[in-house]
Amino acid sequence: MHVPSAIRWHNECLELLDQRALPVEVVYLPIDSIEAAVTAIRTLAVRGAPAIGIAAAYALATSMRQVSQARFAGSLDAHGSRLKAARPTAVNLAWAVERLQARAAREPSYAALKAEAEAIHAEDRAICRAIGEAGRALIKPGTRVLTHCNAGALAVSELGTATAPLYLSHALGIPFKVYADETRPLLQGARLTAWELSQAGIDVTLLCDNAAASLMAAGEIDLVLVGTDRVTNNGDVINKIGTLNLAVLAWHFKVPFYVACPSSTFDPNTARGKDVTIEHRDANEVVNTRTAQVPAYNPAFDVTPAGLVTGLVTDRGLIEAPGDSDLPRYFGLI
Ligand code: MRU
């Protein structure tokens, strides 16, 4: 891989690549407390649905290293709640915390929590590879792919989710082209996706988010491929703000719209997208010294109805028309 890992776990110490500084600087932040982990997640030093789940799992385990048996259950509960509240939308955060809590209910020890966090991280690598295999057939010689935000190595581990089919196809020598939306206001596409794909030698072109329509109208896009923070029981997709714009455009211009979804991002407990809490972020991410000083509307995510999604690329294979599928059964949950 040509980009640094978002998450480093060495000698039982957690370090997070500070993604706020990329691509200008590569700096790692030591995370030695729940406060540090919550701040890193909230301020997007670590971001991307699977990565915040993995980071939270390691941070939770680390925070329990010195806790006595008498205080174990109470502290785990308190630390877990603080982590889960750091960002509300991606299901992976709560999923990872709850997975560690379930393990601790059986084995209340630091060693068990550490092992569970390491297992989540290892599984994530395998899941990304499986998504890559499932999505490889979508990338044909000459395919022009449009992506949004960053669902790459920096958001997950190694191959990323939406980028996994791209990395595997590139390794096989298949020529294709990627267009990366800059992804306002925090520019995950411009700073992260365009950077990581170019580091890997993939042909990538950056565009303003509002240029996507003209690109599709010109017949220059064959496939939209994005990641997701949560897929609800009915197949609705919650992802970075602007994803819905692309889905509507793709429907209008008859471009296939696929979403890479690891099984850890499927949420069978939430019926539909409108039931998900959408994070609204600070106005100062939009209003700055070059803009009028007015209030800003700044939701971090939007909901794409299942009916606009051509398919989910998952670690269990390709699911066409997810809105018509029995997703819990597909993900092996019933
Ligand atoms: O606010 P961010 O940068 O955490 O948003 C990330 C996204 O929307 C990604 O597309 C999503 O988490 C999938 S990452 C594999």
Tab-separated table of C-alpha atoms and ligand atoms in Angstrom:
chain	number	residue	atom	x	y	z
A	1	MET	CA	0.000	0.000	0.000
A	2	HIS	CA	1.284	3.475	-0.852
A	3	VAL	CA	-0.440	5.481	1.867
A	4	PRO	CA	0.243	5.355	5.604
A	5	SER	CA	-2.175	3.401	7.818
A	6	ALA	CA	-4.930	5.415	9.443
A	7	ILE	CA	-4.534	3.363	12.616
A	8	ARG	CA	-1.320	2.079	14.202
A	9	TRP	CA	-1.309	-0.378	17.101
A	10	HIS	CA	2.216	-1.110	18.274
A	11	ASN	CA	3.260	-2.481	21.650
A	12	GLU	CA	-0.321	-2.031	22.819
A	13	CYS	CA	-0.248	1.725	22.083
A	14	LEU	CA	-2.742	3.381	19.750
A	15	GLU	CA	-1.690	6.043	17.257
A	16	LEU	CA	-3.966	7.718	14.728
A	17	LEU	CA	-2.858	9.341	11.514
A	18	ASP	CA	-4.019	12.966	11.790
A	19	GLN	CA	-6.133	13.173	8.625
A	20	ARG	CA	-6.807	16.891	9.200
A	21	ALA	CA	-3.212	17.568	8.154
A	22	LEU	CA	-3.213	15.395	5.007
A	23	PRO	CA	-1.859	15.461	2.409
A	24	VAL	CA	0.505	18.237	3.491
A	25	GLU	CA	1.810	16.540	6.617
A	26	VAL	CA	1.931	12.946	7.820
A	27	VAL	CA	1.661	13.111	11.607
A	28	TYR	CA	0.526	10.469	14.109
A	29	LEU	CA	-1.348	11.353	17.302
A	30	PRO	CA	-0.799	9.154	20.374
A	31	ILE	CA	-4.182	8.243	21.874
A	32	ASP	CA	-3.829	7.427	25.547
A	33	SER	CA	-7.208	8.398	26.991
A	34	ILE	CA	-10.903	8.359	26.178
A	35	GLU	CA	-10.812	12.190	25.991
A	36	ALA	CA	-8.093	12.013	23.311
A	37	ALA	CA	-10.036	9.380	21.355
A	38	VAL	CA	-13.319	11.310	21.516
A	39	THR	CA	-11.582	14.505	20.358
A	40	ALA	CA	-9.816	12.681	17.499
A	41	ILE	CA	-13.122	11.198	16.297
A	42	ARG	CA	-15.132	14.417	16.728
A	43	THR	CA	-12.587	16.614	14.957
A	44	LEU	CA	-12.059	14.076	12.143
A	45	ALA	CA	-8.413	13.343	12.902
A	46	VAL	CA	-9.702	9.811	12.300
A	47	ARG	CA	-12.765	9.534	10.078
A	48	GLY	CA	-14.565	7.114	7.798
A	49	ALA	CA	-17.105	4.672	9.236
A	50	PRO	CA	-14.967	1.538	9.687
A	51	ALA	CA	-11.893	3.487	10.857
A	52	ILE	CA	-13.755	5.230	13.669
A	53	GLY	CA	-15.092	1.839	14.792
A	54	ILE	CA	-11.605	0.298	14.861
A	55	ALA	CA	-10.084	3.345	16.573
A	56	ALA	CA	-12.842	3.337	19.199
A	57	ALA	CA	-12.316	-0.383	19.848
A	58	TYR	CA	-8.593	0.075	20.512
A	59	ALA	CA	-9.193	3.246	22.552
A	60	LEU	CA	-11.793	1.508	24.692
A	61	ALA	CA	-9.499	-1.463	25.318
A	62	THR	CA	-6.561	0.824	26.188
A	63	SER	CA	-8.671	2.872	28.591
A	64	MET	CA	-9.434	-0.290	30.590
A	65	ARG	CA	-5.825	-1.429	31.019
A	66	GLN	CA	-5.412	-0.197	34.603
A	67	VAL	CA	-9.023	-0.510	35.772
A	68	SER	CA	-9.673	-2.802	38.766
A	69	GLN	CA	-12.174	-5.674	38.559
A	70	ALA	CA	-14.443	-3.874	41.030
A	71	ARG	CA	-14.782	-0.883	38.704
A	72	PHE	CA	-14.503	-2.737	35.396
A	73	ALA	CA	-18.168	-2.930	34.321
A	74	GLY	CA	-18.982	0.655	35.387
A	75	SER	CA	-15.935	2.179	33.671
A	76	LEU	CA	-16.469	0.188	30.475
A	77	ASP	CA	-20.031	1.411	30.316
A	78	ALA	CA	-19.045	5.066	30.905
A	79	HIS	CA	-16.144	5.029	28.437
A	80	GLY	CA	-18.259	3.228	25.829
A	81	SER	CA	-21.058	5.792	26.113
A	82	ARG	CA	-18.633	8.677	25.633
A	83	LEU	CA	-17.148	7.090	22.537
A	84	LYS	CA	-20.547	6.294	21.034
A	85	ALA	CA	-21.641	9.913	21.483
A	86	ALA	CA	-18.604	11.286	19.610
A	87	ARG	CA	-20.301	10.978	16.203
A	88	PRO	CA	-23.894	9.772	15.748
A	89	THR	CA	-24.276	8.673	12.141
A	90	ALA	CA	-21.837	5.875	11.240
A	91	VAL	CA	-23.125	2.660	12.792
A	92	ASN	CA	-19.610	1.161	13.014
A	93	LEU	CA	-18.764	3.261	16.069
A	94	ALA	CA	-21.609	1.926	18.224
A	95	TRP	CA	-21.215	-1.527	16.671
A	96	ALA	CA	-17.542	-1.771	17.678
A	97	VAL	CA	-18.120	-0.453	21.204
A	98	GLU	CA	-21.027	-2.860	21.740
A	99	ARG	CA	-18.965	-5.738	20.411
A	100	LEU	CA	-16.267	-5.057	23.019
A	101	GLN	CA	-18.900	-4.682	25.728
A	102	ALA	CA	-20.406	-8.064	24.768
A	103	ARG	CA	-16.950	-9.674	24.929
A	104	ALA	CA	-16.299	-8.103	28.347
A	105	ALA	CA	-19.608	-9.449	29.641
A	106	ARG	CA	-18.129	-12.934	29.068
A	107	GLU	CA	-14.478	-12.111	29.879
A	108	PRO	CA	-14.077	-8.916	31.882
A	109	SER	CA	-10.370	-8.265	31.270
A	110	TYR	CA	-8.112	-5.918	29.358
A	111	ALA	CA	-6.629	-8.920	27.507
A	112	ALA	CA	-10.051	-9.925	26.170
A	113	LEU	CA	-10.870	-6.357	25.066
A	114	LYS	CA	-7.519	-6.021	23.322
A	115	ALA	CA	-8.046	-9.336	21.524
A	116	GLU	CA	-11.515	-8.233	20.386
A	117	ALA	CA	-10.197	-4.905	19.053
A	118	GLU	CA	-7.420	-6.716	17.193
A	119	ALA	CA	-9.988	-9.147	15.768
A	120	ILE	CA	-12.164	-6.262	14.499
A	121	HIS	CA	-9.119	-4.723	12.819
A	122	ALA	CA	-8.024	-8.016	11.223
A	123	GLU	CA	-11.561	-8.773	10.032
A	124	ASP	CA	-11.735	-5.328	8.472
A	125	ARG	CA	-8.723	-6.047	6.273
A	126	ALA	CA	-10.303	-9.292	5.080
A	127	ILE	CA	-13.659	-7.561	4.517
A	128	CYS	CA	-12.056	-4.885	2.317
A	129	ARG	CA	-10.382	-7.551	0.210
A	130	ALA	CA	-13.688	-9.437	-0.166
A	131	ILE	CA	-15.436	-6.204	-1.231
A	132	GLY	CA	-12.680	-5.686	-3.771
A	133	GLU	CA	-13.222	-9.162	-5.193
A	134	ALA	CA	-17.009	-8.689	-5.263
A	135	GLY	CA	-16.713	-5.347	-7.082
A	136	ARG	CA	-13.915	-6.124	-9.489
A	137	ALA	CA	-16.302	-7.067	-12.310
A	138	LEU	CA	-17.675	-3.505	-12.273
A	139	ILE	CA	-14.306	-2.145	-13.422
A	140	LYS	CA	-13.855	-2.953	-17.100
A	141	PRO	CA	-11.062	-1.680	-19.331
A	142	GLY	CA	-11.772	2.021	-19.881
A	143	THR	CA	-14.409	2.385	-17.131
A	144	ARG	CA	-14.773	5.957	-15.853
A	145	VAL	CA	-15.700	5.900	-12.166
A	146	LEU	CA	-16.999	8.804	-10.108
A	147	THR	CA	-16.522	8.653	-6.324
A	148	HIS	CA	-17.328	10.961	-3.423
A	149	CYS	CA	-15.682	11.653	-0.067
A	150	ASN	CA	-13.090	9.089	0.993
A	151	ALA	CA	-14.011	5.435	1.365
A	152	GLY	CA	-10.409	4.414	0.819
A	153	ALA	CA	-7.482	3.045	2.744
A	154	LEU	CA	-7.567	6.101	4.998
A	155	ALA	CA	-11.162	5.404	6.014
A	156	VAL	CA	-10.703	1.730	6.697
A	157	SER	CA	-7.679	-0.492	6.453
A	158	GLU	CA	-5.511	-1.308	3.476
A	159	LEU	CA	-7.767	-1.516	0.409
A	160	GLY	CA	-10.654	0.616	1.663
A	161	THR	CA	-14.229	-0.200	0.647
A	162	ALA	CA	-15.243	1.789	-2.465
A	163	THR	CA	-11.582	1.866	-3.480
A	164	ALA	CA	-10.978	-1.880	-3.041
A	165	PRO	CA	-12.264	-2.855	-6.522
A	166	LEU	CA	-10.108	-0.033	-7.910
A	167	TYR	CA	-6.928	-1.164	-6.167
A	168	LEU	CA	-7.444	-4.804	-7.173
A	169	SER	CA	-8.215	-3.889	-10.799
A	170	HIS	CA	-5.172	-1.603	-10.924
A	171	ALA	CA	-2.979	-4.421	-9.607
A	172	LEU	CA	-4.258	-6.580	-12.479
A	173	GLY	CA	-3.233	-3.934	-15.003
A	174	ILE	CA	-6.787	-2.993	-16.048
A	175	PRO	CA	-6.815	0.594	-17.346
A	176	PHE	CA	-9.580	2.796	-15.914
A	177	LYS	CA	-10.100	6.369	-14.782
A	178	VAL	CA	-11.404	7.800	-11.522
A	179	TYR	CA	-13.064	11.170	-10.979
A	180	ALA	CA	-12.975	12.292	-7.336
A	181	ASP	CA	-15.477	14.861	-6.068
A	182	GLU	CA	-13.640	17.362	-3.889
A	183	THR	CA	-16.362	16.838	-1.209
A	184	ARG	CA	-17.096	20.130	0.442
A	185	PRO	CA	-16.726	21.454	3.039
A	186	LEU	CA	-13.878	19.362	4.477
A	187	LEU	CA	-12.475	18.164	1.152
A	188	GLN	CA	-12.056	14.473	1.934
A	189	GLY	CA	-12.119	13.808	-1.820
A	190	ALA	CA	-9.528	16.435	-2.691
A	191	ARG	CA	-7.207	15.891	0.274
A	192	LEU	CA	-7.581	12.143	0.831
A	193	THR	CA	-9.081	10.177	-2.086
A	194	ALA	CA	-7.242	12.026	-4.848
A	195	TRP	CA	-4.048	11.758	-2.818
A	196	GLU	CA	-4.259	8.063	-1.973
A	197	LEU	CA	-5.278	6.993	-5.483
A	198	SER	CA	-2.529	9.070	-7.087
A	199	GLN	CA	0.012	7.633	-4.640
A	200	ALA	CA	-0.996	4.185	-5.891
A	201	GLY	CA	-0.507	5.265	-9.509
A	202	ILE	CA	-4.229	5.266	-10.364
A	203	ASP	CA	-5.413	7.778	-12.983
A	204	VAL	CA	-7.474	10.229	-10.895
A	205	THR	CA	-8.964	13.629	-11.754
A	206	LEU	CA	-10.381	16.017	-9.177
A	207	LEU	CA	-13.622	17.930	-9.750
A	208	CYS	CA	-15.762	20.405	-7.851
A	209	ASP	CA	-18.838	18.664	-6.449
A	210	ASN	CA	-21.077	20.832	-8.618
A	211	ALA	CA	-19.331	19.650	-11.815
A	212	ALA	CA	-20.688	16.100	-11.524
A	213	ALA	CA	-23.877	16.845	-13.462
A	214	SER	CA	-22.049	18.254	-16.457
A	215	LEU	CA	-19.651	15.316	-16.475
A	216	MET	CA	-22.530	12.829	-16.510
A	217	ALA	CA	-24.441	14.871	-19.088
A	218	ALA	CA	-21.388	14.664	-21.344
A	219	GLY	CA	-21.502	10.852	-21.046
A	220	GLU	CA	-18.144	10.779	-19.286
A	221	ILE	CA	-19.139	8.601	-16.302
A	222	ASP	CA	-19.866	4.855	-16.523
A	223	LEU	CA	-20.174	4.072	-12.821
A	224	VAL	CA	-20.680	5.855	-9.496
A	225	LEU	CA	-19.045	3.989	-6.613
A	226	VAL	CA	-19.179	5.376	-3.070
A	227	GLY	CA	-18.875	4.150	0.519
A	228	THR	CA	-21.436	4.380	3.294
A	229	ASP	CA	-21.717	5.160	7.003
A	230	ARG	CA	-24.834	3.064	7.463
A	231	VAL	CA	-27.216	0.992	5.380
A	232	THR	CA	-30.562	0.597	7.097
A	233	ASN	CA	-32.746	-2.502	7.129
A	234	ASN	CA	-34.643	-1.430	3.992
A	235	GLY	CA	-31.475	-0.647	2.018
A	236	ASP	CA	-31.394	3.141	2.404
A	237	VAL	CA	-27.814	4.440	2.255
A	238	ILE	CA	-26.457	7.111	4.583
A	239	ASN	CA	-23.211	8.625	3.336
A	240	LYS	CA	-21.321	11.909	3.045
A	241	ILE	CA	-23.428	14.929	2.167
A	242	GLY	CA	-23.678	15.144	-1.602
A	243	THR	CA	-24.082	11.412	-2.151
A	244	LEU	CA	-27.822	11.907	-2.690
A	245	ASN	CA	-27.056	14.511	-5.378
A	246	LEU	CA	-24.988	11.894	-7.225
A	247	ALA	CA	-27.672	9.218	-6.851
A	248	VAL	CA	-30.327	11.509	-8.352
A	249	LEU	CA	-27.988	12.471	-11.185
A	250	ALA	CA	-27.060	8.845	-11.821
A	251	TRP	CA	-30.744	7.913	-12.008
A	252	HIS	CA	-31.434	10.762	-14.443
A	253	PHE	CA	-28.441	9.971	-16.669
A	254	LYS	CA	-28.882	6.172	-16.348
A	255	VAL	CA	-25.460	5.612	-14.768
A	256	PRO	CA	-25.179	2.595	-12.387
A	257	PHE	CA	-24.914	3.735	-8.764
A	258	TYR	CA	-23.130	1.242	-6.478
A	259	VAL	CA	-22.334	1.483	-2.767
A	260	ALA	CA	-19.526	-0.463	-1.089
A	261	CYS	CA	-20.887	-1.714	2.227
A	262	PRO	CA	-18.945	-3.880	4.678
A	263	SER	CA	-21.203	-6.093	6.814
A	264	SER	CA	-20.219	-3.986	9.868
A	265	THR	CA	-21.984	-1.000	8.232
A	266	PHE	CA	-25.323	-2.759	7.724
A	267	ASP	CA	-27.713	-1.787	10.538
A	268	PRO	CA	-30.619	-4.239	10.820
A	269	ASN	CA	-31.939	-2.404	13.888
A	270	THR	CA	-32.824	0.791	12.059
A	271	ALA	CA	-35.782	0.424	9.740
A	272	ARG	CA	-35.097	3.214	7.266
A	273	GLY	CA	-32.843	6.142	6.522
A	274	LYS	CA	-35.123	8.784	8.002
A	275	ASP	CA	-34.689	7.107	11.426
A	276	VAL	CA	-30.922	7.801	11.454
A	277	THR	CA	-29.518	10.780	13.359
A	278	ILE	CA	-27.694	12.943	10.845
A	279	GLU	CA	-24.712	14.769	12.304
A	280	HIS	CA	-24.807	18.541	11.798
A	281	ARG	CA	-21.398	20.157	12.102
A	282	ASP	CA	-20.152	23.569	13.083
A	283	ALA	CA	-20.951	26.506	10.797
A	284	ASN	CA	-17.292	27.519	10.778
A	285	GLU	CA	-16.558	24.588	8.435
A	286	VAL	CA	-18.555	26.521	5.803
A	287	VAL	CA	-18.395	30.173	6.861
A	288	ASN	CA	-14.915	31.653	6.818
A	289	THR	CA	-13.103	34.930	6.244
A	290	ARG	CA	-13.906	34.817	2.505
A	291	THR	CA	-17.668	34.284	2.911
A	292	ALA	CA	-20.512	36.421	4.213
A	293	GLN	CA	-20.824	36.035	7.974
A	294	VAL	CA	-24.233	34.320	8.021
A	295	PRO	CA	-25.527	31.076	9.560
A	296	ALA	CA	-24.593	27.872	7.699
A	297	TYR	CA	-26.586	24.710	7.009
A	298	ASN	CA	-23.946	21.993	7.427
A	299	PRO	CA	-25.233	18.407	7.603
A	300	ALA	CA	-22.361	15.926	7.325
A	301	PHE	CA	-24.432	13.151	5.714
A	302	ASP	CA	-27.528	12.564	3.606
A	303	VAL	CA	-29.867	9.660	2.933
A	304	THR	CA	-30.074	8.019	-0.479
A	305	PRO	CA	-33.300	6.005	-0.830
A	306	ALA	CA	-32.746	2.324	-1.576
A	307	GLY	CA	-34.654	2.698	-4.835
A	308	LEU	CA	-31.866	4.859	-6.278
A	309	VAL	CA	-29.166	2.288	-5.475
A	310	THR	CA	-28.272	-0.112	-8.278
A	311	GLY	CA	-26.380	-2.425	-5.946
A	312	LEU	CA	-24.367	-2.926	-2.765
A	313	VAL	CA	-20.842	-4.265	-3.063
A	314	THR	CA	-20.380	-6.240	0.145
A	315	ASP	CA	-17.938	-8.711	1.650
A	316	ARG	CA	-20.640	-11.319	0.983
A	317	GLY	CA	-20.936	-10.474	-2.701
A	318	LEU	CA	-22.861	-8.111	-4.920
A	319	ILE	CA	-26.461	-7.358	-3.925
A	320	GLU	CA	-28.435	-5.963	-6.853
A	321	ALA	CA	-31.501	-3.799	-6.084
A	322	PRO	CA	-30.946	-3.774	-2.297
A	323	GLY	CA	-34.366	-2.174	-1.698
A	324	ASP	CA	-36.030	-5.369	-2.944
A	325	SER	CA	-33.682	-7.733	-1.075
A	326	ASP	CA	-33.911	-9.374	2.296
A	327	LEU	CA	-30.757	-7.718	3.634
A	328	PRO	CA	-30.696	-9.260	7.162
A	329	ARG	CA	-30.816	-12.725	5.588
A	330	TYR	CA	-28.150	-11.752	3.075
A	331	PHE	CA	-25.831	-10.537	5.820
A	332	GLY	CA	-26.436	-13.777	7.730
A	333	LEU	CA	-28.271	-12.054	10.583
A	334	ILE	CA	-31.389	-14.283	10.585
B	1	MRU	O1	-17.190	12.665	7.753
B	1	MRU	P1	-16.383	11.490	7.286
B	1	MRU	O2	-15.140	11.870	6.582
B	1	MRU	O3	-16.136	10.507	8.404
B	1	MRU	O4	-17.326	10.777	6.229
B	1	MRU	C1	-16.899	9.560	5.653
B	1	MRU	C2	-17.807	9.028	4.614
B	1	MRU	O5	-18.873	9.543	4.373
B	1	MRU	C3	-17.378	7.747	3.942
B	1	MRU	O6	-17.870	7.688	2.629
B	1	MRU	C4	-17.955	6.561	4.734
B	1	MRU	O7	-17.621	6.667	6.090
B	1	MRU	C5	-17.465	5.252	4.203
B	1	MRU	S1	-15.792	4.942	4.625
B	1	MRU	C6	-15.438	3.391	4.066
